[in-house]
XYZ file of C-alpha atoms in Angstrom:
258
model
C 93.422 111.067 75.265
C 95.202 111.276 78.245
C 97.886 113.530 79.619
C 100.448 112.046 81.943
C 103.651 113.042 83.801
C 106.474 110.760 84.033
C 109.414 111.339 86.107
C 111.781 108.970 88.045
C 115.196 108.840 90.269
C 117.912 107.464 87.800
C 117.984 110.368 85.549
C 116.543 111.273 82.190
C 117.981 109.036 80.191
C 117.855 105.517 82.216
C 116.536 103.082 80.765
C 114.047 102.576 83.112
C 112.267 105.954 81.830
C 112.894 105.256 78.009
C 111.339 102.009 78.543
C 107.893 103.287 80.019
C 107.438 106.032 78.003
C 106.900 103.289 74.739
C 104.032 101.976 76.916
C 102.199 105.429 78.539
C 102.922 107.042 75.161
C 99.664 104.768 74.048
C 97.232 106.625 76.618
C 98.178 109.771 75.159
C 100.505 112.715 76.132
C 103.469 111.966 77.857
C 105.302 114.872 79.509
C 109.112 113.890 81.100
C 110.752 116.101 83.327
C 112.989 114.224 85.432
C 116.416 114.727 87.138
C 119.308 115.028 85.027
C 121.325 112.887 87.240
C 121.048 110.412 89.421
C 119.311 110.757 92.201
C 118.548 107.715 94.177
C 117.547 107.242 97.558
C 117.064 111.209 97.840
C 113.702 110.760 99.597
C 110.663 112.991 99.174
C 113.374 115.895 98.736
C 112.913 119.774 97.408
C 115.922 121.775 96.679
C 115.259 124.808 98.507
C 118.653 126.621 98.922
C 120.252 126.213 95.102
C 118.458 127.360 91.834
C 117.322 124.724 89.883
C 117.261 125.086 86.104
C 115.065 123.182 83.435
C 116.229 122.113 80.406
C 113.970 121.497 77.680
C 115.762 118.615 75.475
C 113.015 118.373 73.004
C 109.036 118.451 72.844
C 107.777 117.604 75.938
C 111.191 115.905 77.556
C 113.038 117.960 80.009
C 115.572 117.684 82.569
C 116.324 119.512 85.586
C 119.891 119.993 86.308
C 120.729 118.899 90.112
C 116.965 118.553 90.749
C 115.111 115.358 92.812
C 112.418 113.811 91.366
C 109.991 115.829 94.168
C 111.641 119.180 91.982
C 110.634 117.781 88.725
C 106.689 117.290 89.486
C 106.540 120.153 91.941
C 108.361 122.586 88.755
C 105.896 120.535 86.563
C 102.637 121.486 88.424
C 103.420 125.235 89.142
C 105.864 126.704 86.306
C 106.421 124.383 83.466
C 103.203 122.913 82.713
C 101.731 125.527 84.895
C 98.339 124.306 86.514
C 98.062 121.636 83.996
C 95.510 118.869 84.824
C 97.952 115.443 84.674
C 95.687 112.567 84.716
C 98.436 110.350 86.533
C 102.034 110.561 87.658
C 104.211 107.744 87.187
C 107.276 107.708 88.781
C 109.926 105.024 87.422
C 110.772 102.584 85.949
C 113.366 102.540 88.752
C 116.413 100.077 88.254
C 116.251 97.802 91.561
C 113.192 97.068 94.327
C 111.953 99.607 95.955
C 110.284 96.906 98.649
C 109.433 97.907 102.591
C 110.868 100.590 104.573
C 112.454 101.236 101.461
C 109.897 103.418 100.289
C 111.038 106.170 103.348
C 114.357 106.491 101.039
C 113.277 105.998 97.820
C 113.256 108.794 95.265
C 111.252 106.925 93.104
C 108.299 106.709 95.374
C 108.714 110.437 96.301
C 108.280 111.254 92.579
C 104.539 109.600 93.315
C 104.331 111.170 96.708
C 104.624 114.999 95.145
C 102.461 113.833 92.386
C 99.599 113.092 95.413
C 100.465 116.440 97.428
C 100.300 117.834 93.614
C 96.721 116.559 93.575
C 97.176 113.649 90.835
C 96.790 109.926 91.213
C 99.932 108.719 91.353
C 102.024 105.487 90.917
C 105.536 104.485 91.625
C 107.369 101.433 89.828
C 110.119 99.801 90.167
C 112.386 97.016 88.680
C 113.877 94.250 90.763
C 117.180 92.963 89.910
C 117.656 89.101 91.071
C 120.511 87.871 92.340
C 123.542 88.066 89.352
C 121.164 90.078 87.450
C 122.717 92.312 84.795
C 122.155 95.724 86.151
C 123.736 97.296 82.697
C 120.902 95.011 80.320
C 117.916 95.350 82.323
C 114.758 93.421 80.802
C 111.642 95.294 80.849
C 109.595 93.343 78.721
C 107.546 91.909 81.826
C 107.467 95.348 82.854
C 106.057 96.869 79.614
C 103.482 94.286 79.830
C 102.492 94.428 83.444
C 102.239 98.127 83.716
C 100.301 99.198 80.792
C 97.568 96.425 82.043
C 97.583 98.644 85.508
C 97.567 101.634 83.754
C 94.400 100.788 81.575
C 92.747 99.596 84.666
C 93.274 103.221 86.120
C 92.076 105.051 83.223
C 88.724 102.287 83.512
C 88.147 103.008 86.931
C 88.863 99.458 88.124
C 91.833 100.211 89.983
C 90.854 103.280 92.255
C 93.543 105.170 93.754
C 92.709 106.690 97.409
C 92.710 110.326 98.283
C 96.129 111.030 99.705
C 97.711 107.835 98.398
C 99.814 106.142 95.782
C 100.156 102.747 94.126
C 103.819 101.324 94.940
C 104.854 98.890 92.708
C 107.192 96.234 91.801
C 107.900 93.656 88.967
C 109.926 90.211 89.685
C 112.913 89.995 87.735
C 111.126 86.323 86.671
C 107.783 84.700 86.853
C 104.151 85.170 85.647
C 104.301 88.783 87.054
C 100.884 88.581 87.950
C 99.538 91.656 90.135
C 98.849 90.714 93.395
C 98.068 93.507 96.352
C 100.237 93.709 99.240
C 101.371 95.541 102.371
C 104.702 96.894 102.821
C 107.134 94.262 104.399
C 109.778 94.701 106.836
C 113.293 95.066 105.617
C 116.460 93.789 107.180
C 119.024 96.235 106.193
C 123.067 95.617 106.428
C 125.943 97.929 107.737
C 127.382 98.307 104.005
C 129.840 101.305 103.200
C 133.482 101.235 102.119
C 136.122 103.890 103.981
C 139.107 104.900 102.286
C 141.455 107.949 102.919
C 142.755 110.406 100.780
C 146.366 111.782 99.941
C 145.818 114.554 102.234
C 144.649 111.747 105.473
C 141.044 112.661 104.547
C 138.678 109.987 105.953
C 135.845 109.428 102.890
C 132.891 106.979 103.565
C 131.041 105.433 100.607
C 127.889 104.029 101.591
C 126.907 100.646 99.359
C 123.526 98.997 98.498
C 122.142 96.289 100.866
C 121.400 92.304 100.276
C 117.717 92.166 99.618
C 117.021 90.823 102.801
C 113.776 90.648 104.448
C 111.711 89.079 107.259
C 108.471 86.962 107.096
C 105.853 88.416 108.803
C 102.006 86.839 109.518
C 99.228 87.855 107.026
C 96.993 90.914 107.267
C 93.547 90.484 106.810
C 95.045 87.354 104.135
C 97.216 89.523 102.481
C 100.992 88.747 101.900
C 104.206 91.204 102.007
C 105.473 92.568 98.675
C 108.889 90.489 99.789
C 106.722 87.287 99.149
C 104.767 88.405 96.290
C 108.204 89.132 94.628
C 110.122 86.109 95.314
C 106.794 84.372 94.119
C 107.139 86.050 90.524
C 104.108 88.668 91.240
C 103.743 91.725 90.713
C 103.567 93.555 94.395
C 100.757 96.486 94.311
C 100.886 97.949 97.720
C 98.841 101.279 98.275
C 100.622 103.917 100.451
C 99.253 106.437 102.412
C 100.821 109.480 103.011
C 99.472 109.991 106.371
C 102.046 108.368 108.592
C 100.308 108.569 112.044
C 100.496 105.421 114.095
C 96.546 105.618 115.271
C 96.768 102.403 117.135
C 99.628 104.028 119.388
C 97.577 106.858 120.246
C 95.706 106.228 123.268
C 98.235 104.141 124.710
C 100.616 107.777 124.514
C 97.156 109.808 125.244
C 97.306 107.757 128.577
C 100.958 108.793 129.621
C 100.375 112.323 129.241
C 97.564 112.333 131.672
């Protein structure tokens, strides 16, 4: 039996989160402890300056008023489970793609990132939404399906996770949602916000979501982007390492400073 932590970005009761519990709940244990509001595209954020108070809602489900996903596993680890041994972290379902440089905003990945700097493998999922998709009636059956393959594969052994890294990962809103391993592709983000003023001449901005936009780049070593995997129907599986240094631009700077 198994004992895993399961947190996301959309809050405690999306239905992202309700949906992936049914599947991890067959591996054993399932601890929640997620955000009790929304709380995308917060990053790999702690709250450091405001208290932050769990909630227990019933046996092993808790939210964490105000908190970011990061809060929930780092509280998790060190005070509510305290130095419990969680065999994996899942971080999602999250309701839309979390594809490219996406990841540097997500919350949803940063639930997986705090799970690695926690010590825990850790994986990060996340729901695309095609074009006119019903964002209120998501469909995770695909999802269900895909992920508790991936998960069983972990638990074998057949799908190691690196030291100091995470599985990103993203279902097609159609297709065969077969997995398919891929590096992060490169996003072409918009200029979208809305600006309105208030009674009192108050300027408010109200920054929007971006067109899934993306742009083709060549293969690595034959692999594809997770853009193409997921307008192909796959499954994208793209390992992330934490460790951001650019090592190929090293000795080009090491040059200038001499």
């Amino acid at each position: 039996m198994k004992t895993i932590l399961l947190t996301n970005d959309d809050g405690f009761d999306a239905s992202g989160i309700i949906a992936i519990r049914e599947v991890l709940e067959k591996f054993g244990r399932v601890v929640t402890v997620a955000p009790a509001h929304q709380k995308s595209a917060s990053a790999h954020s702690l709250t450091l300056k405001n208290p932050l108070k769990v909630v227990e809602l019933e046996k092993d489900i808790y939210k964490i008023d105000d908190g970011t996903p990061s809060d929930c596993v780092y509280l998790s680890k060190n005070a509510i489970f305290k130095n419990m041994n969680f065999d994996l972290v899942v971080s999602g379902i999250n309701e839309g793609a979390n594809l490219g440089e996406d990841i540097t905003y997500s919350g949803t990945v940063a639930g997986a990132m705090e799970g690695v700097l926690q010590g825990f493998p850790s994986i990060a999922i996340s729901q695309v939404i095609g074009k006119g998709g019903n964002w209120k009636n998501i469909d995770y059956t695909l999802a269900k399906s895909v992920i508790e393959n991936i998960v069983r594969k972990i638990f074998e052994g057949e799908m190691p996770i690196g030291e100091r890294e995470l599985l990103n990962i993203n279902i097609p809103p159609k297709g065969d949602g077969k997995p398919e391993i891929t590096f992060s592709g490169h996003r072409i983000y918009g200029n979208d916000f809305k600006q309105c003023d208030s009674p009192q001449n108050e300027t408010h901005f109200w920054l929007g979501t971006h067109p899934l936009n993306w742009e083709v780049r060549e293969k690595k070593k034959g692999f594809r982007s997770d853009f193409e995997a997921i307008f192909d129907g796959k499954t994208s599986i793209t390992p992330v390492k934490l460790d951001l240094t650019a090592y190929e631009r090293m000795e080009a700077l090491s040059n200038w400073v001499k």
